[in-house]
Coordinates of N, CA and C in Angstrom, one line a residue:
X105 N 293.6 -174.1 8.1 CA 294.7 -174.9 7.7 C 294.2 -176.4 7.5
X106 N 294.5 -176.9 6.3 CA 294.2 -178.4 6.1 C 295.0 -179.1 7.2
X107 N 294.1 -180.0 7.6 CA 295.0 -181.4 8.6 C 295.8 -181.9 7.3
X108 N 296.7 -182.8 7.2 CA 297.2 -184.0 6.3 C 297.0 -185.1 7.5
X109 N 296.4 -186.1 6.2 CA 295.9 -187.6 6.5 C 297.3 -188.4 7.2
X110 N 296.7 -188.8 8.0 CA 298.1 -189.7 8.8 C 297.4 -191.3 8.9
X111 N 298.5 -192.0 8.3 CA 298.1 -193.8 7.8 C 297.8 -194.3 9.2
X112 N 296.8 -194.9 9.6 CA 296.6 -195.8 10.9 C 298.2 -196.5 11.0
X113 N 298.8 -196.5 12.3 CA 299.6 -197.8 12.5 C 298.8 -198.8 11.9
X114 N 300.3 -199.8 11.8 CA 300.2 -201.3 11.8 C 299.2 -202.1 13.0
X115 N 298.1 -203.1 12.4 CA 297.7 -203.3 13.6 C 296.3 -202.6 14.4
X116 N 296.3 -201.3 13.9 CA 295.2 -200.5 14.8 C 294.3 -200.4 14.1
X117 N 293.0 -200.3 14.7 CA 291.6 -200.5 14.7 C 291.0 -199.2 13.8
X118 N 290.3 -199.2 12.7 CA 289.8 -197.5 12.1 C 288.8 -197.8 12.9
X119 N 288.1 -196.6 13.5 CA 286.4 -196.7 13.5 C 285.6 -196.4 12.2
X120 N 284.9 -196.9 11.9 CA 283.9 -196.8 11.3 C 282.9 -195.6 11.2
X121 N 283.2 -194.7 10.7 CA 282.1 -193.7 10.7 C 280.6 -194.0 10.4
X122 N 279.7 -192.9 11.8 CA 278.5 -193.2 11.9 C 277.8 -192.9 10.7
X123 N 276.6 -193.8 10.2 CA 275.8 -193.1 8.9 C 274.7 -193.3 9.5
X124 N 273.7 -191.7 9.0 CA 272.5 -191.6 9.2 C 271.5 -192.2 8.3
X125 N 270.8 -193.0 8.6 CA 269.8 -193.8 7.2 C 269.2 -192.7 6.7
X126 N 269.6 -192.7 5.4 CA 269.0 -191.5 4.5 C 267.7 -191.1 4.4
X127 N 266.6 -190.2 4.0 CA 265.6 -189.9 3.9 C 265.3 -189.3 3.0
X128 N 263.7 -189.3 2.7 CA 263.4 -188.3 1.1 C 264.1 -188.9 -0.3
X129 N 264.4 -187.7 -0.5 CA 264.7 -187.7 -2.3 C 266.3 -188.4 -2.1
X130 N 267.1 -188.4 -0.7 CA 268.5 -189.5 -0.9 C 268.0 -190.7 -0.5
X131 N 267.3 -191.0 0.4 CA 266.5 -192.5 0.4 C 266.2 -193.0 -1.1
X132 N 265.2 -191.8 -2.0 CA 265.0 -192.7 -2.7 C 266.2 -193.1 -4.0
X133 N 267.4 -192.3 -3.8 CA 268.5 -192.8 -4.9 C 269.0 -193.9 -4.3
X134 N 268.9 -194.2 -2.9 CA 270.1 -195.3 -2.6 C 268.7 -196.8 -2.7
X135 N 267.5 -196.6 -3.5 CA 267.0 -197.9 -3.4 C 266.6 -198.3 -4.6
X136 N 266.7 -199.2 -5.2 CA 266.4 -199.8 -6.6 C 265.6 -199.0 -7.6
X137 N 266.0 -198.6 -8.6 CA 265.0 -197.8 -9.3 C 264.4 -198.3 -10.6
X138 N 263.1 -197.9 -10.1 CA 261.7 -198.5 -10.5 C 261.0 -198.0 -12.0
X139 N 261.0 -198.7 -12.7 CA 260.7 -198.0 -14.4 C 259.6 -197.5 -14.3
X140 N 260.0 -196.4 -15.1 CA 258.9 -195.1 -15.3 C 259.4 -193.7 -14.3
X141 N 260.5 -194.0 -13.0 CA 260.6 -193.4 -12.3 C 262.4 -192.4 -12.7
X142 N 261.7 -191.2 -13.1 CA 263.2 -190.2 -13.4 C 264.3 -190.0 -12.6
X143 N 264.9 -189.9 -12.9 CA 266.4 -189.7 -11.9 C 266.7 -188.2 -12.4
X144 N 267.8 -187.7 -11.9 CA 268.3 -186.6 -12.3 C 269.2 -185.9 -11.7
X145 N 270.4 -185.0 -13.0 CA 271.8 -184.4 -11.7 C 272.2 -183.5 -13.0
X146 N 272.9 -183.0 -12.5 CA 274.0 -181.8 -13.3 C 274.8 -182.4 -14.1
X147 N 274.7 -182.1 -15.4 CA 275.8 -182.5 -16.2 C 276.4 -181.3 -17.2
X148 N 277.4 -180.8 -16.7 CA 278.2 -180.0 -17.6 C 278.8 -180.3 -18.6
X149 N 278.6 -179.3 -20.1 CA 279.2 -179.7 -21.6 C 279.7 -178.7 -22.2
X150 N 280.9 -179.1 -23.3 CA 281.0 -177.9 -23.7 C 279.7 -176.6 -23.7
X151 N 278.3 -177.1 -23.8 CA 277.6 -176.3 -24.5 C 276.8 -175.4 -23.1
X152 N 277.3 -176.0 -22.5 CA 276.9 -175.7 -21.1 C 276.4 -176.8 -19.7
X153 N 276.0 -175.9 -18.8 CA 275.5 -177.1 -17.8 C 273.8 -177.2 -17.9
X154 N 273.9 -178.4 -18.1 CA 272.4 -179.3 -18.8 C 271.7 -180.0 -17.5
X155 N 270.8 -180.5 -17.0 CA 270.2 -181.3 -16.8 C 270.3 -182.3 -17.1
X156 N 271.0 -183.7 -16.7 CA 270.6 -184.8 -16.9 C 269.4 -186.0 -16.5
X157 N 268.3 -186.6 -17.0 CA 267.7 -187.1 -16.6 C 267.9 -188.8 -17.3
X158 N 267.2 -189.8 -16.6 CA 267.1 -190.7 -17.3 C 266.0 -192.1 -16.4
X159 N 265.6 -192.5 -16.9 CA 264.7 -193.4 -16.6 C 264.4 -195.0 -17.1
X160 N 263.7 -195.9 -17.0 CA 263.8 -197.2 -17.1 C 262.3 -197.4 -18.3
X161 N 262.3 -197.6 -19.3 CA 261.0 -197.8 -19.6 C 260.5 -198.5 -19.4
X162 N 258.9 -198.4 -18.8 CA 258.2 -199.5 -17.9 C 257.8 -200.8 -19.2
X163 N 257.6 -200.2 -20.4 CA 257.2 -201.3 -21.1 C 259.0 -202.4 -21.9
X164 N 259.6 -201.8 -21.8 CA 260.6 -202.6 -22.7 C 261.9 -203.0 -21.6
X165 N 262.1 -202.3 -20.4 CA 262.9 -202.5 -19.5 C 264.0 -201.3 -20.4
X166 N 264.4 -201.3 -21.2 CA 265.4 -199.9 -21.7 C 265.6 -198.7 -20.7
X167 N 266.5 -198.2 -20.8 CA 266.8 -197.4 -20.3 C 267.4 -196.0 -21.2
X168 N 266.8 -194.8 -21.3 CA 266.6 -193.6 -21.7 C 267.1 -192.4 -20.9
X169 N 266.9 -191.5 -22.0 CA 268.0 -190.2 -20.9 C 267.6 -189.0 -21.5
X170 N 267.5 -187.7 -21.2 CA 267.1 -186.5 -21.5 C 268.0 -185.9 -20.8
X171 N 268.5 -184.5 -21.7 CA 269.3 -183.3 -21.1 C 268.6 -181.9 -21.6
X172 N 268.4 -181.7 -20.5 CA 267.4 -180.4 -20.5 C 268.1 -179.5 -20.0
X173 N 267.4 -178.2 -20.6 CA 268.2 -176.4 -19.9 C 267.6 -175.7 -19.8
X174 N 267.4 -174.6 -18.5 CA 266.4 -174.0 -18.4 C 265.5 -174.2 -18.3
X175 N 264.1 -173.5 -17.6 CA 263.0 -173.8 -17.3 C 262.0 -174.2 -18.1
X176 N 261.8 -175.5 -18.0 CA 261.2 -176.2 -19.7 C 259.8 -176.8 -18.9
X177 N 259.0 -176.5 -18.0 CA 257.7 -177.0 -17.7 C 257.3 -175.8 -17.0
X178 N 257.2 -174.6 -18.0 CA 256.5 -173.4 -17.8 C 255.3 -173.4 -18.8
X179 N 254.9 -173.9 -19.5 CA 254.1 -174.2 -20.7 C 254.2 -173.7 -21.7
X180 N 255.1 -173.1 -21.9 CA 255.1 -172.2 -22.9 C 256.0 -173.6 -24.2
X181 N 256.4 -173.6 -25.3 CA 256.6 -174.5 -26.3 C 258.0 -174.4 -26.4
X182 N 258.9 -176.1 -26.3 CA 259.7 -176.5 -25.5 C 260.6 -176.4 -27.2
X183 N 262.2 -175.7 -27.6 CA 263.0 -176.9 -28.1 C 263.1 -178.2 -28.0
X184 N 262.9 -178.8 -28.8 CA 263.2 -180.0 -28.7 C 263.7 -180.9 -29.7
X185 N 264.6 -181.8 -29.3 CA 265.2 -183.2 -30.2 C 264.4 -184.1 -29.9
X186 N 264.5 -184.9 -30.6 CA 264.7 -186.3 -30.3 C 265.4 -187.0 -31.0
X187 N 266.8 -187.9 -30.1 CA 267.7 -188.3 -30.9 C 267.9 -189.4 -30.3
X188 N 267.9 -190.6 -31.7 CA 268.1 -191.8 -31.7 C 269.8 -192.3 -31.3
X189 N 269.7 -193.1 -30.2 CA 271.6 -193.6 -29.8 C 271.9 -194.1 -31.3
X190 N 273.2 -194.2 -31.7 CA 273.8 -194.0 -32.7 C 275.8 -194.2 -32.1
X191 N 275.9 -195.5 -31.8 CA 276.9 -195.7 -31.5 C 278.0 -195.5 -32.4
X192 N 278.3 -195.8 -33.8 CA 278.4 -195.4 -35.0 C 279.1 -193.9 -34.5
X193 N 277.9 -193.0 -35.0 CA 277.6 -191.7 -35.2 C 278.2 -191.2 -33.9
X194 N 278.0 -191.3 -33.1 CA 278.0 -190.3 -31.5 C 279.0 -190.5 -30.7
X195 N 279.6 -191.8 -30.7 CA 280.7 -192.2 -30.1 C 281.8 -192.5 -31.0
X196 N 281.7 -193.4 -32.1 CA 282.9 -193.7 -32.7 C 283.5 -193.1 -33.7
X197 N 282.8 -191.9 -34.3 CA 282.6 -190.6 -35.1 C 282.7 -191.2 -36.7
X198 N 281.5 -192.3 -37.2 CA 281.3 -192.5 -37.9 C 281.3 -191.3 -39.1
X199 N 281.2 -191.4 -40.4 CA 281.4 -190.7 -41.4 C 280.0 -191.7 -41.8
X200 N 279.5 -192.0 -42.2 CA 278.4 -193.2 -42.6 C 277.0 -192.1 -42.7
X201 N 277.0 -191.7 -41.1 CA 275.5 -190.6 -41.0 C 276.1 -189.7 -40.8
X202 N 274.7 -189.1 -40.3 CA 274.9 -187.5 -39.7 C 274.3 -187.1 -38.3
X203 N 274.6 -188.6 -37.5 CA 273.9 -188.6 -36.6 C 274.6 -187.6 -35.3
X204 N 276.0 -188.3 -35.1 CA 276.8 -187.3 -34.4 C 277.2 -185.8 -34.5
X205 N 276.7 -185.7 -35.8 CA 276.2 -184.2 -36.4 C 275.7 -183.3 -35.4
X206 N 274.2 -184.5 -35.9 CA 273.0 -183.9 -35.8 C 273.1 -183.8 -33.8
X207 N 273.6 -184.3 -33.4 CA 273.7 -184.8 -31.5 C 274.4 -183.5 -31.3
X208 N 275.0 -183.2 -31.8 CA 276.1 -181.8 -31.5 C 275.3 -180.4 -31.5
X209 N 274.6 -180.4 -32.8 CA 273.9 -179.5 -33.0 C 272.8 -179.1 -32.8
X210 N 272.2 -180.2 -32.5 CA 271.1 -180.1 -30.9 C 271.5 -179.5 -30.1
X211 N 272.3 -180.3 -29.0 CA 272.6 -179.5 -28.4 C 273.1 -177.7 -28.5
X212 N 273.7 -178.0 -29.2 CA 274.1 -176.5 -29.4 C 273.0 -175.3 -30.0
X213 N 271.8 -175.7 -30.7 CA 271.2 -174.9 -30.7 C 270.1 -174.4 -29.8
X214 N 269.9 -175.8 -28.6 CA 269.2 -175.8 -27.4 C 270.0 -174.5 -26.8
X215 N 271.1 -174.5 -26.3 CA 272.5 -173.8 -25.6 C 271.9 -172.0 -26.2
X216 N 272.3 -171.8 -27.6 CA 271.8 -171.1 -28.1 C 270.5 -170.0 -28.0
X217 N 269.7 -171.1 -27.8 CA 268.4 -170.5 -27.5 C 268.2 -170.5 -25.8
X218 N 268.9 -171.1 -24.9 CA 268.7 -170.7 -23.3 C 268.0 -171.7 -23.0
X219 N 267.2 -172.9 -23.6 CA 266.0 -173.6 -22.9 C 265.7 -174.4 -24.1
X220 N 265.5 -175.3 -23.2 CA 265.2 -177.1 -24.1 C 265.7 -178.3 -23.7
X221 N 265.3 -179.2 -24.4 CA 265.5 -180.7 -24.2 C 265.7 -181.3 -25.2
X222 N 266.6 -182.6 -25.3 CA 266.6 -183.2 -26.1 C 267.1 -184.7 -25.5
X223 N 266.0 -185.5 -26.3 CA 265.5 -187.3 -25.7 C 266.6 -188.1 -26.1
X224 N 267.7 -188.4 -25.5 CA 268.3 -189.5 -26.1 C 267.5 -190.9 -26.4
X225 N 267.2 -191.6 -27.2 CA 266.7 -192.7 -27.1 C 267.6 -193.7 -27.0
X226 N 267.1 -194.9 -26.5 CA 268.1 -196.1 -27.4 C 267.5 -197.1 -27.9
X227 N 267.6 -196.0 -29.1 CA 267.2 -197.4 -30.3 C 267.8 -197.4 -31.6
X228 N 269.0 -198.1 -31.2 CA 270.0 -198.0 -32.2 C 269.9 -198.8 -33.6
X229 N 270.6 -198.0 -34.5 CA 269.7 -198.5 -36.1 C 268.7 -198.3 -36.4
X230 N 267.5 -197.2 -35.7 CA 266.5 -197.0 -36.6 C 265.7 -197.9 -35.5
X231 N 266.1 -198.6 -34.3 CA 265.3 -199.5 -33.7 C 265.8 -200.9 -33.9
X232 N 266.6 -201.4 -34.7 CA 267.2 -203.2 -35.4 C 267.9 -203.4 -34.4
X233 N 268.7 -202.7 -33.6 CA 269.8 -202.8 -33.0 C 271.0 -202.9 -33.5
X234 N 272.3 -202.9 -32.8 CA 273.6 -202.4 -33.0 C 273.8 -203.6 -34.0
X235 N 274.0 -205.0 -33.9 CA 274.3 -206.2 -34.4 C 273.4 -206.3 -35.8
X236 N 272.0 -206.1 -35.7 CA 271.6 -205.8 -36.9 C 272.2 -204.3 -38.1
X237 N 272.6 -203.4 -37.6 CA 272.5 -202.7 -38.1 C 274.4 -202.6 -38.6
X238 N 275.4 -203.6 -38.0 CA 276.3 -204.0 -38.8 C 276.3 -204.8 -39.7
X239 N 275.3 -205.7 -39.4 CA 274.8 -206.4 -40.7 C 274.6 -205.9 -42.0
X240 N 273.7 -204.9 -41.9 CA 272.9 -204.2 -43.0 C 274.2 -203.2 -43.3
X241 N 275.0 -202.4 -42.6 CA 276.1 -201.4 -43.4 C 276.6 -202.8 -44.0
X242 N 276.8 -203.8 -43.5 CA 278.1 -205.0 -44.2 C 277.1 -205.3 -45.7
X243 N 275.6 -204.8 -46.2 CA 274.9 -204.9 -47.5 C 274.7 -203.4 -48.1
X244 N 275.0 -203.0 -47.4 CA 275.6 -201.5 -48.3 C 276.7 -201.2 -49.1
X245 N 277.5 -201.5 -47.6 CA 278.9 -201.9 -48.5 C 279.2 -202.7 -49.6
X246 N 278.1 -204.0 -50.0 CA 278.2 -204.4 -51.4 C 277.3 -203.6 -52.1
X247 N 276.5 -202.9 -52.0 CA 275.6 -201.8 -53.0 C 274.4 -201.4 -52.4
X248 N 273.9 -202.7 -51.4 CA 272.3 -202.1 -51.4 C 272.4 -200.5 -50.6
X249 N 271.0 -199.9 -50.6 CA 270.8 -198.6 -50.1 C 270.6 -198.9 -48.4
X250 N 270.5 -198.1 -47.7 CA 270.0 -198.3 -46.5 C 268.4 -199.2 -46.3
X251 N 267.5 -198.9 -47.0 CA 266.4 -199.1 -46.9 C 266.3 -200.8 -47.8
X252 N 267.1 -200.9 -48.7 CA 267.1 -202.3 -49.3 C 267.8 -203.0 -48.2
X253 N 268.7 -202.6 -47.5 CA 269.7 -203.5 -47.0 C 268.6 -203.8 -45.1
X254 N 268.1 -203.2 -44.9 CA 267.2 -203.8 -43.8 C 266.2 -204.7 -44.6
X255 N 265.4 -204.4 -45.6 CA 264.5 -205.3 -46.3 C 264.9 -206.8 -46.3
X256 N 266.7 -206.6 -46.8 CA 267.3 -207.9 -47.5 C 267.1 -208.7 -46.1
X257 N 267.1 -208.3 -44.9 CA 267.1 -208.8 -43.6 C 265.7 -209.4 -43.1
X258 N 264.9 -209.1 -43.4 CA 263.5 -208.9 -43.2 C 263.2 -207.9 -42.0
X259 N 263.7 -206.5 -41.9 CA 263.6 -205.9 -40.6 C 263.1 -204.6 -41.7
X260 N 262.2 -204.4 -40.9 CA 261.4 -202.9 -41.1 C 262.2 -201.6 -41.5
X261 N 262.0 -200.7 -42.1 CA 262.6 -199.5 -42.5 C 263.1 -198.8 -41.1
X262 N 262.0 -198.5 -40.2 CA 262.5 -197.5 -39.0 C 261.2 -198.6 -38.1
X263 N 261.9 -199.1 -36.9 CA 261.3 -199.5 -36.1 C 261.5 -198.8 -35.0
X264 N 261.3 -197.3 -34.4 CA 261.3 -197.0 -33.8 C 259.8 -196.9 -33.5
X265 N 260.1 -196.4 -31.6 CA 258.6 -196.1 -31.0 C 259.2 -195.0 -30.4
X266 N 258.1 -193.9 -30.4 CA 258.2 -193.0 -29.9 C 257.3 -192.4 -28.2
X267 N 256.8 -193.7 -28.2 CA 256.0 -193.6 -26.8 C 256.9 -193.2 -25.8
X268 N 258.1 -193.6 -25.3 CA 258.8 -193.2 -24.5 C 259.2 -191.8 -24.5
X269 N 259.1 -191.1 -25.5 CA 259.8 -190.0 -25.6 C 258.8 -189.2 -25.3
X270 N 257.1 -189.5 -25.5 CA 256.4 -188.5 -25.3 C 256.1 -188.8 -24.0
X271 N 256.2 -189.7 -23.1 CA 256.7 -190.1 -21.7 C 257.4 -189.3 -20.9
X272 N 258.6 -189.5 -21.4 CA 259.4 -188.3 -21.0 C 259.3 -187.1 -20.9
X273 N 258.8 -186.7 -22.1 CA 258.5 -185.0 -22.1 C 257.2 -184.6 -21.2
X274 N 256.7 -185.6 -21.2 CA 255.4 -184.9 -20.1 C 256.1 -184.9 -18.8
X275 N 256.9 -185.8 -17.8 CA 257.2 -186.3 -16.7 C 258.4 -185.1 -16.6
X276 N 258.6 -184.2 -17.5 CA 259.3 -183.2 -17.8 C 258.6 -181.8 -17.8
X277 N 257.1 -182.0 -17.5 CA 255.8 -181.0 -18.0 C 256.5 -180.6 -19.0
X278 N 256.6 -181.3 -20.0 CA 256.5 -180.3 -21.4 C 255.7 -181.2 -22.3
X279 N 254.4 -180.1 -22.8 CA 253.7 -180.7 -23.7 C 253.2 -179.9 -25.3
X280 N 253.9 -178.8 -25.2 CA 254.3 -178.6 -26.7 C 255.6 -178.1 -26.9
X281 N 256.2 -178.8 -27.9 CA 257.1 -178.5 -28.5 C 257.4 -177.6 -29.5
X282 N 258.9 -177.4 -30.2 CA 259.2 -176.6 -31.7 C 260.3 -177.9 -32.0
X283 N 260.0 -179.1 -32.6 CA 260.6 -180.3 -32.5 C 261.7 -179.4 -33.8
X284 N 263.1 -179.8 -33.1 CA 264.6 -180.2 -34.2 C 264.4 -181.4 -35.1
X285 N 264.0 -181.3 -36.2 CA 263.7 -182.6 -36.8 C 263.5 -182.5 -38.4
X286 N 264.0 -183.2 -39.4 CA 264.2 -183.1 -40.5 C 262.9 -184.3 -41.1
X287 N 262.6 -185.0 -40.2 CA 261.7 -186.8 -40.2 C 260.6 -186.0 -40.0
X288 N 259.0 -186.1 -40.8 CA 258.2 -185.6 -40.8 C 257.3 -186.5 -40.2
X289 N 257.7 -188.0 -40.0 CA 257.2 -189.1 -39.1 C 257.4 -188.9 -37.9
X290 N 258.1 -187.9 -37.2 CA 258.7 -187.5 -35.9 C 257.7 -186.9 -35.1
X291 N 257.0 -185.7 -36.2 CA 255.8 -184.9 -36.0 C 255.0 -185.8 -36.0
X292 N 254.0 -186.2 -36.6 CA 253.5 -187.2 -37.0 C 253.4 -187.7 -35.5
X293 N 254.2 -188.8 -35.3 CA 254.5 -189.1 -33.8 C 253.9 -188.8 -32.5
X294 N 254.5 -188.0 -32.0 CA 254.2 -186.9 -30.9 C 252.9 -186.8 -31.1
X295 N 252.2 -186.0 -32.4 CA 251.2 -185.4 -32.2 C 249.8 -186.4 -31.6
X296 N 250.4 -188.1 -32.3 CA 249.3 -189.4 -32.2 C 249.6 -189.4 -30.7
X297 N 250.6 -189.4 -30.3 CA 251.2 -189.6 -28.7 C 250.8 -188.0 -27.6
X298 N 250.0 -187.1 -28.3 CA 249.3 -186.0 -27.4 C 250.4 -185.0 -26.9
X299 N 251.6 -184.8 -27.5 CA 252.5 -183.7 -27.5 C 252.2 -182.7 -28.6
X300 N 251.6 -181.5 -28.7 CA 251.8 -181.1 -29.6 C 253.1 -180.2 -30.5
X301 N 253.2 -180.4 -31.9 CA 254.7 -179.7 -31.9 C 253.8 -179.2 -32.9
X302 N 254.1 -177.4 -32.5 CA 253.8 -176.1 -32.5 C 254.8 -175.5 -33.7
X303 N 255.7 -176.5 -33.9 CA 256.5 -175.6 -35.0 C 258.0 -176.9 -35.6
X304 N 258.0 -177.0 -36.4 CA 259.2 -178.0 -36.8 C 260.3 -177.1 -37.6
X305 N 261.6 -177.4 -36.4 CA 262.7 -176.6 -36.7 C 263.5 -177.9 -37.5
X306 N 264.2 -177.4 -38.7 CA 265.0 -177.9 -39.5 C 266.3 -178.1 -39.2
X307 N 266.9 -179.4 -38.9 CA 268.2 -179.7 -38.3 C 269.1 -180.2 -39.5
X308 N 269.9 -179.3 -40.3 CA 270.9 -180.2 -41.2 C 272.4 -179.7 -40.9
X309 N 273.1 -180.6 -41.3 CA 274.6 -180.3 -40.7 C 275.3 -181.0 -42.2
X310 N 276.0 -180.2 -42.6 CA 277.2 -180.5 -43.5 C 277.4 -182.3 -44.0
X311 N 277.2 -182.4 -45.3 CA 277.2 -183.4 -45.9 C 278.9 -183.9 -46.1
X312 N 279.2 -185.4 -46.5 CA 280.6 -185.6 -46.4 C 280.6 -186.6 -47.7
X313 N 281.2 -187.3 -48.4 CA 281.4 -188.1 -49.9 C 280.8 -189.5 -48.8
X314 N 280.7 -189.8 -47.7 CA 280.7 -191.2 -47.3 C 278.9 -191.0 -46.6
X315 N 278.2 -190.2 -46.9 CA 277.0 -190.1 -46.0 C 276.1 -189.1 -47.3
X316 N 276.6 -188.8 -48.2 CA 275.7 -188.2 -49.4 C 274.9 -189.5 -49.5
X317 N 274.8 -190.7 -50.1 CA 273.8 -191.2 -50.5 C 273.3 -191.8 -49.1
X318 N 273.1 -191.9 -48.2 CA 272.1 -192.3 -47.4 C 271.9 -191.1 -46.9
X319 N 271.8 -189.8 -47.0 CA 270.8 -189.1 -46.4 C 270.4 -189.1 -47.8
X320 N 270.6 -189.3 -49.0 CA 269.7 -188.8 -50.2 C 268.7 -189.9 -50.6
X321 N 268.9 -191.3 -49.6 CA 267.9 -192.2 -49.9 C 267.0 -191.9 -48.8
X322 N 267.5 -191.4 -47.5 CA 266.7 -190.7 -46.4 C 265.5 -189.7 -47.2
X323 N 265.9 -189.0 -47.8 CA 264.8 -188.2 -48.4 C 264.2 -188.5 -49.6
X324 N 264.3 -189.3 -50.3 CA 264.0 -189.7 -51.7 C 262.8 -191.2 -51.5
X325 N 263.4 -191.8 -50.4 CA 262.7 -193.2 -49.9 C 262.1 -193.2 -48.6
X326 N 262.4 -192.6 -47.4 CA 261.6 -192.6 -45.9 C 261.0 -190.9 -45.9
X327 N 261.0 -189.5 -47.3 CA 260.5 -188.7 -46.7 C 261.4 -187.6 -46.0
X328 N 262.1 -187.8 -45.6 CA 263.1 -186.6 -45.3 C 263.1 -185.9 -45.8
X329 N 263.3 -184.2 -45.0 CA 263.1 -182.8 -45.6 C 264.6 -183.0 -45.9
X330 N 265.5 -182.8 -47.5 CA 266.9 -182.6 -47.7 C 267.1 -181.1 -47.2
X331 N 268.2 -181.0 -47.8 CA 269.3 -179.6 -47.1 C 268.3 -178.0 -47.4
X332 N 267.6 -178.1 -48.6 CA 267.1 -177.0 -49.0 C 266.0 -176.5 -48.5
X333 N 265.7 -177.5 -47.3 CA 264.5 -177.7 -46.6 C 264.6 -175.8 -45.9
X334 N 263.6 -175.3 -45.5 CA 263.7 -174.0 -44.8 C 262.7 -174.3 -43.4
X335 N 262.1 -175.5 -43.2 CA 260.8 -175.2 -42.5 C 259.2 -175.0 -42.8

C-alpha cells in the first residue's frame, strides 16, 4: 500500500535527506563536462528507443549529438547519417528543404534496418549559421539561387566540417560505414577523415512546389545525386 504524503506542520523542521557523494560513471555526470568527452541515455521515438549521445567539440566549443541503435561497434559497417541542424527544416517544418524530410527518414530507415547512427551536427545553413542563412533565404526570395545568394554575402557555398563527425563515429567504435547520403562531398569527407564508407545509400524524400528549385540547384551547382539517383 502507497503511504500518501502528509505536509509538514506549520513551523516544523524537514530533515534533510542523507546523500552519498557519488562515484564512477554518476560522479562523472554530476561534474562539468569536458569537450571531447560523450555523454549518453535513452531516448525513446516514434521510431523506437535510440541511444542518445552528445558531446562538446574540443576544437569549436559546439556542441553535437548522435542517436544510435543497436550494436554499432561490432566492426562490421555501420548505417549511417550525417545530418546537418536545420532549424528551418527539423523544428519549424519549413517547406524551403528537405531537410526535416531527410531527419525523419534517417531515422526511420536506421529503425528499419535494426542498427545505426546518425550525427546530428550543428551547423546550421550549410555551416553560415541561422542569422546568415535568413539573410540569404531573404535573397532568394528576390530570385537569387541558394548558391548565388551565399556568394552575394561573401560566405562560401557549404562551410561545413566534418571532423567532428568522424570523431564521433570512432568514440562510437564505428569505422566503416554505408553513409545515407545524396552529397558525394560527404563520402569524400569521411574517407580524407579515415572512416571508410563501404557503400553510399541514397536518401531522397518527396519533392514539394517550394523546395523543387533548391534541390535542383543542389544537384545541378554543388553535385547532388537528384531523385533518379539508384546508388
Amino acid at each position: 500500500m502507497n503511504a500518501r504524503f502528509q505536509p509538514a506542520a506549520a513551523g516544523a523542521t524537514v530533515a534533510s535527506p542523507t546523500t552519498t557523494p557519488p562515484t564512477g560513471a554518476a560522479a562523472d555526470l554530476l561534474a562539468r563536462p569536458a569537450p571531447g568527452q560523450l555523454f549518453s541515455c535513452r531516448l525513446p521515438t516514434e521510431w523506437g528507443d535510440f541511444d542518445l549521445h552528445g558531446l562538446i567539440d574540443e576544437q569549436t566549443g559546439q556542441e553535437h549529438a548522435a542517436m544510435s541503435l543497436g550494436r554499432i561497434d561490432d566492426g562490421a559497417p555501420v548505417l549511417t547519417r550525417m545530418h546537418s541542424e536545420c532549424l528551418t527544416g527539423d523544428t519549424l517544418y519549413s517547406l524551403k528543404c528537405d531537410c526535416g524530410a531527410q531527419l525523419q527518414a534517417g531515422l526511420r530507415a536506421i529503425a528499419e534496418a535494426g542498427r545505426g547512427v546518425l550525427l546530428y551536427l550543428r551547423q546550421e545553413g550549410r555551416g553560415i549559421g541561422l542569422v546568415n542563412k535568413i539573410r540569404a533565404y531573404a535573397l532568394q526570395q528576390a530570385g537569387a539561387d541558394t548558391v548565388e545568394a551565399n556568394r552575394l554575402l561573401g560566405l562560401p557555398d557549404d562551410a561545413r566540417d566534418y571532423a567532428v563527425a568522424a570523431d564521433m563515429l570512432r568514440r562510437l567504435g564505428v569505422h566503416q560505414v554505408r553513409l545515407l547520403t545524396n552529397n558525394p562531398a560527404k563520402v569524400d569527407a569521411l574517407g580524407r577523415l579515415g572512416i571508410e564508407v563501404v557503400e553510399r545509400v541514397p536518401l531522397h524524400t518527396p519533392t514539394n512546389p517550394h523546395n523543387e528549385g533548391y534541390l535542383q540547384t543542389k544537384s545541378r551547382r554543388m553535385g547532388h545525386y537528384g531523385p533518379d539517383d539508384l546508388g
